[in-house]
């Protein structure tokens, strides 16, 4: 009987789709509940990273671009995580801490690197918003990736 070896590509595709969906769904719901406004604004905001203020005047197609860019970013962080996981043995020691630290890492990269270099409107630092953002990234991306990668790599060893 042949043992079932999971496919790395399939696992990365599933993981990127999962964490990207969890993250954007949370962002859309949070924005809608907090503001009572159209949640597609969030997707237009993401699109503004490339299209600048024109994204806010755009319709559904700009929201579509925002969703596309969001998933490109989510898949990039997913691929990176699956690349570094087997190389850094410490990541397998505690999946919860790994997920927390990876979520914080994503927050730092996005907020101190990607967003300032993009065309999105900049706003002053708000500790509450930063904490909520980091918690979302921890819970919706960091922890799921940590547990999925941990399970994947424990099955291929």
PDB file of C-alpha atoms in Angstrom:
ATOM      1  CA  UNK A   1       0.000   0.000   0.000  1.00  0.00           C
ATOM      2  CA  UNK A   2       1.350   3.392  -1.000  1.00  0.00           C
ATOM      3  CA  UNK A   3       1.431   6.151   1.621  1.00  0.00           C
ATOM      4  CA  UNK A   4      -0.309   9.394   0.793  1.00  0.00           C
ATOM      5  CA  UNK A   5       2.198  12.233   0.378  1.00  0.00           C
ATOM      6  CA  UNK A   6       0.526  15.610   0.200  1.00  0.00           C
ATOM      7  CA  UNK A   7       1.402  17.869  -2.705  1.00  0.00           C
ATOM      8  CA  UNK A   8       3.268  21.032  -1.736  1.00  0.00           C
ATOM      9  CA  UNK A   9       1.729  23.000  -4.599  1.00  0.00           C
ATOM     10  CA  UNK A  10      -1.822  21.923  -3.725  1.00  0.00           C
ATOM     11  CA  UNK A  11      -1.214  22.682  -0.057  1.00  0.00           C
ATOM     12  CA  UNK A  12       0.125  26.150  -0.865  1.00  0.00           C
ATOM     13  CA  UNK A  13      -2.787  26.863  -3.225  1.00  0.00           C
ATOM     14  CA  UNK A  14      -5.333  25.719  -0.646  1.00  0.00           C
ATOM     15  CA  UNK A  15      -3.585  27.633   2.136  1.00  0.00           C
ATOM     16  CA  UNK A  16      -3.284  30.869   0.145  1.00  0.00           C
ATOM     17  CA  UNK A  17      -6.927  30.702  -0.859  1.00  0.00           C
ATOM     18  CA  UNK A  18      -7.982  29.951   2.712  1.00  0.00           C
ATOM     19  CA  UNK A  19      -5.983  32.662   4.470  1.00  0.00           C
ATOM     20  CA  UNK A  20      -6.670  35.217   1.746  1.00  0.00           C
ATOM     21  CA  UNK A  21     -10.394  34.551   2.065  1.00  0.00           C
ATOM     22  CA  UNK A  22     -10.356  34.625   5.873  1.00  0.00           C
ATOM     23  CA  UNK A  23      -8.405  37.878   5.899  1.00  0.00           C
ATOM     24  CA  UNK A  24     -10.453  39.762   3.306  1.00  0.00           C
ATOM     25  CA  UNK A  25     -13.781  38.508   4.680  1.00  0.00           C
ATOM     26  CA  UNK A  26     -12.799  39.754   8.129  1.00  0.00           C
ATOM     27  CA  UNK A  27     -11.695  43.115   6.737  1.00  0.00           C
ATOM     28  CA  UNK A  28     -14.907  43.560   4.738  1.00  0.00           C
ATOM     29  CA  UNK A  29     -17.150  42.603   7.665  1.00  0.00           C
ATOM     30  CA  UNK A  30     -15.202  44.722  10.156  1.00  0.00           C
ATOM     31  CA  UNK A  31     -15.327  47.784   7.889  1.00  0.00           C
ATOM     32  CA  UNK A  32     -19.030  47.368   7.184  1.00  0.00           C
ATOM     33  CA  UNK A  33     -19.948  46.886  10.855  1.00  0.00           C
ATOM     34  CA  UNK A  34     -17.738  49.741  12.090  1.00  0.00           C
ATOM     35  CA  UNK A  35     -18.724  52.305   9.482  1.00  0.00           C
ATOM     36  CA  UNK A  36     -22.033  51.127   8.056  1.00  0.00           C
ATOM     37  CA  UNK A  37     -20.573  51.906   4.637  1.00  0.00           C
ATOM     38  CA  UNK A  38     -20.125  49.836   1.477  1.00  0.00           C
ATOM     39  CA  UNK A  39     -17.496  47.168   2.201  1.00  0.00           C
ATOM     40  CA  UNK A  40     -16.273  47.379  -1.412  1.00  0.00           C
ATOM     41  CA  UNK A  41     -14.448  50.508  -0.260  1.00  0.00           C
ATOM     42  CA  UNK A  42     -11.898  48.164   1.331  1.00  0.00           C
ATOM     43  CA  UNK A  43     -11.191  46.560  -2.040  1.00  0.00           C
ATOM     44  CA  UNK A  44     -10.957  49.962  -3.742  1.00  0.00           C
ATOM     45  CA  UNK A  45      -8.540  51.026  -0.998  1.00  0.00           C
ATOM     46  CA  UNK A  46      -6.356  48.028  -1.832  1.00  0.00           C
ATOM     47  CA  UNK A  47      -6.558  48.905  -5.542  1.00  0.00           C
ATOM     48  CA  UNK A  48      -5.478  52.457  -4.701  1.00  0.00           C
ATOM     49  CA  UNK A  49      -2.062  51.025  -3.901  1.00  0.00           C
ATOM     50  CA  UNK A  50      -1.551  50.746  -7.657  1.00  0.00           C
ATOM     51  CA  UNK A  51      -4.138  53.109  -9.145  1.00  0.00           C
ATOM     52  CA  UNK A  52      -3.976  55.921  -6.569  1.00  0.00           C
ATOM     53  CA  UNK A  53      -7.070  58.011  -5.926  1.00  0.00           C
ATOM     54  CA  UNK A  54      -8.581  56.910  -9.260  1.00  0.00           C
ATOM     55  CA  UNK A  55      -9.432  53.608  -7.547  1.00  0.00           C
ATOM     56  CA  UNK A  56     -11.969  55.322  -5.296  1.00  0.00           C
ATOM     57  CA  UNK A  57     -13.863  56.732  -8.267  1.00  0.00           C
ATOM     58  CA  UNK A  58     -13.861  53.354  -9.986  1.00  0.00           C
ATOM     59  CA  UNK A  59     -16.719  50.922  -9.763  1.00  0.00           C
ATOM     60  CA  UNK A  60     -16.818  47.203  -9.332  1.00  0.00           C
ATOM     61  CA  UNK A  61     -13.831  46.726 -11.656  1.00  0.00           C
ATOM     62  CA  UNK A  62     -11.604  48.612  -9.180  1.00  0.00           C
ATOM     63  CA  UNK A  63     -12.927  46.422  -6.376  1.00  0.00           C
ATOM     64  CA  UNK A  64     -12.027  43.443  -8.567  1.00  0.00           C
ATOM     65  CA  UNK A  65      -8.485  44.752  -8.942  1.00  0.00           C
ATOM     66  CA  UNK A  66      -8.309  45.211  -5.172  1.00  0.00           C
ATOM     67  CA  UNK A  67      -9.400  41.622  -4.624  1.00  0.00           C
ATOM     68  CA  UNK A  68      -6.827  40.422  -7.148  1.00  0.00           C
ATOM     69  CA  UNK A  69      -4.026  42.418  -5.457  1.00  0.00           C
ATOM     70  CA  UNK A  70      -5.138  41.170  -2.051  1.00  0.00           C
ATOM     71  CA  UNK A  71      -4.836  37.541  -3.140  1.00  0.00           C
ATOM     72  CA  UNK A  72      -1.458  38.163  -4.810  1.00  0.00           C
ATOM     73  CA  UNK A  73      -0.205  39.489  -1.482  1.00  0.00           C
ATOM     74  CA  UNK A  74      -1.827  36.654   0.510  1.00  0.00           C
ATOM     75  CA  UNK A  75      -0.303  34.034  -1.792  1.00  0.00           C
ATOM     76  CA  UNK A  76       3.092  35.755  -1.580  1.00  0.00           C
ATOM     77  CA  UNK A  77       3.086  35.536   2.222  1.00  0.00           C
ATOM     78  CA  UNK A  78       1.863  31.931   1.986  1.00  0.00           C
ATOM     79  CA  UNK A  79       4.615  30.875  -0.411  1.00  0.00           C
ATOM     80  CA  UNK A  80       7.228  32.653   1.719  1.00  0.00           C
ATOM     81  CA  UNK A  81       5.993  30.900   4.864  1.00  0.00           C
ATOM     82  CA  UNK A  82       6.089  27.468   3.236  1.00  0.00           C
ATOM     83  CA  UNK A  83       9.593  28.278   1.956  1.00  0.00           C
ATOM     84  CA  UNK A  84      11.031  29.309   5.336  1.00  0.00           C
ATOM     85  CA  UNK A  85       9.162  26.788   7.513  1.00  0.00           C
ATOM     86  CA  UNK A  86      11.390  23.758   6.828  1.00  0.00           C
ATOM     87  CA  UNK A  87      14.542  25.885   6.884  1.00  0.00           C
ATOM     88  CA  UNK A  88      13.935  27.321  10.350  1.00  0.00           C
ATOM     89  CA  UNK A  89      13.469  24.393  12.711  1.00  0.00           C
ATOM     90  CA  UNK A  90      12.360  26.720  15.478  1.00  0.00           C
ATOM     91  CA  UNK A  91       9.083  27.334  13.614  1.00  0.00           C
ATOM     92  CA  UNK A  92       7.925  23.777  14.272  1.00  0.00           C
ATOM     93  CA  UNK A  93       8.562  24.029  18.019  1.00  0.00           C
ATOM     94  CA  UNK A  94       5.398  25.974  18.857  1.00  0.00           C
ATOM     95  CA  UNK A  95       2.775  26.471  16.180  1.00  0.00           C
ATOM     96  CA  UNK A  96       0.831  29.069  18.170  1.00  0.00           C
ATOM     97  CA  UNK A  97       3.872  31.288  18.786  1.00  0.00           C
ATOM     98  CA  UNK A  98       4.938  30.810  15.177  1.00  0.00           C
ATOM     99  CA  UNK A  99       1.505  31.942  13.975  1.00  0.00           C
ATOM    100  CA  UNK A 100       1.540  34.955  16.286  1.00  0.00           C
ATOM    101  CA  UNK A 101       5.010  36.020  15.206  1.00  0.00           C
ATOM    102  CA  UNK A 102       4.226  35.495  11.518  1.00  0.00           C
ATOM    103  CA  UNK A 103       1.071  37.594  11.796  1.00  0.00           C
ATOM    104  CA  UNK A 104       3.093  40.367  13.446  1.00  0.00           C
ATOM    105  CA  UNK A 105       5.773  39.993  10.760  1.00  0.00           C
ATOM    106  CA  UNK A 106       3.120  40.434   8.049  1.00  0.00           C
ATOM    107  CA  UNK A 107       1.752  43.521   9.815  1.00  0.00           C
ATOM    108  CA  UNK A 108       5.245  45.045   9.984  1.00  0.00           C
ATOM    109  CA  UNK A 109       6.057  44.285   6.339  1.00  0.00           C
ATOM    110  CA  UNK A 110       2.731  45.642   5.115  1.00  0.00           C
ATOM    111  CA  UNK A 111       2.551  48.750   7.305  1.00  0.00           C
ATOM    112  CA  UNK A 112       6.191  49.768   7.348  1.00  0.00           C
ATOM    113  CA  UNK A 113       7.174  48.561   3.887  1.00  0.00           C
ATOM    114  CA  UNK A 114       4.468  47.891   1.335  1.00  0.00           C
ATOM    115  CA  UNK A 115       1.814  50.496   2.209  1.00  0.00           C
ATOM    116  CA  UNK A 116       4.201  53.475   2.502  1.00  0.00           C
ATOM    117  CA  UNK A 117       5.650  52.609  -0.907  1.00  0.00           C
ATOM    118  CA  UNK A 118       2.232  52.229  -2.520  1.00  0.00           C
ATOM    119  CA  UNK A 119      -0.325  54.802  -3.589  1.00  0.00           C
ATOM    120  CA  UNK A 120      -2.755  54.189  -0.704  1.00  0.00           C
ATOM    121  CA  UNK A 121      -3.740  57.254   1.306  1.00  0.00           C
ATOM    122  CA  UNK A 122      -1.609  57.497   4.427  1.00  0.00           C
ATOM    123  CA  UNK A 123      -3.200  58.114   7.802  1.00  0.00           C
ATOM    124  CA  UNK A 124      -1.683  58.873  11.194  1.00  0.00           C
ATOM    125  CA  UNK A 125      -0.744  55.947  13.413  1.00  0.00           C
ATOM    126  CA  UNK A 126      -3.611  54.691  15.564  1.00  0.00           C
ATOM    127  CA  UNK A 127      -2.652  52.102  18.204  1.00  0.00           C
ATOM    128  CA  UNK A 128      -6.163  50.611  18.340  1.00  0.00           C
ATOM    129  CA  UNK A 129      -6.358  50.188  14.571  1.00  0.00           C
ATOM    130  CA  UNK A 130      -2.836  48.767  14.494  1.00  0.00           C
ATOM    131  CA  UNK A 131      -3.668  46.256  17.217  1.00  0.00           C
ATOM    132  CA  UNK A 132      -6.879  45.160  15.462  1.00  0.00           C
ATOM    133  CA  UNK A 133      -4.996  44.827  12.183  1.00  0.00           C
ATOM    134  CA  UNK A 134      -2.237  42.756  13.764  1.00  0.00           C
ATOM    135  CA  UNK A 135      -4.772  40.516  15.533  1.00  0.00           C
ATOM    136  CA  UNK A 136      -6.605  39.913  12.269  1.00  0.00           C
ATOM    137  CA  UNK A 137      -3.348  38.960  10.542  1.00  0.00           C
ATOM    138  CA  UNK A 138      -2.385  36.686  13.438  1.00  0.00           C
ATOM    139  CA  UNK A 139      -5.760  34.911  13.570  1.00  0.00           C
ATOM    140  CA  UNK A 140      -6.612  34.807   9.884  1.00  0.00           C
ATOM    141  CA  UNK A 141      -3.193  34.238   8.317  1.00  0.00           C
ATOM    142  CA  UNK A 142      -0.427  33.488  10.825  1.00  0.00           C
ATOM    143  CA  UNK A 143      -2.130  30.792  12.882  1.00  0.00           C
ATOM    144  CA  UNK A 144      -3.780  28.937   9.988  1.00  0.00           C
ATOM    145  CA  UNK A 145      -0.525  28.908   8.010  1.00  0.00           C
ATOM    146  CA  UNK A 146       1.435  27.721  11.025  1.00  0.00           C
ATOM    147  CA  UNK A 147      -0.892  24.790  11.655  1.00  0.00           C
ATOM    148  CA  UNK A 148      -1.263  23.845   7.980  1.00  0.00           C
ATOM    149  CA  UNK A 149       2.488  24.015   7.303  1.00  0.00           C
ATOM    150  CA  UNK A 150       3.227  22.139  10.526  1.00  0.00           C
ATOM    151  CA  UNK A 151       0.891  19.361   9.518  1.00  0.00           C
ATOM    152  CA  UNK A 152       2.173  19.314   5.931  1.00  0.00           C
ATOM    153  CA  UNK A 153       5.841  19.072   6.890  1.00  0.00           C
ATOM    154  CA  UNK A 154       5.201  16.497   9.620  1.00  0.00           C
ATOM    155  CA  UNK A 155       3.533  14.265   6.998  1.00  0.00           C
ATOM    156  CA  UNK A 156       6.336  14.516   4.416  1.00  0.00           C
ATOM    157  CA  UNK A 157       9.169  13.740   6.815  1.00  0.00           C
TER     158      UNK A 157
END
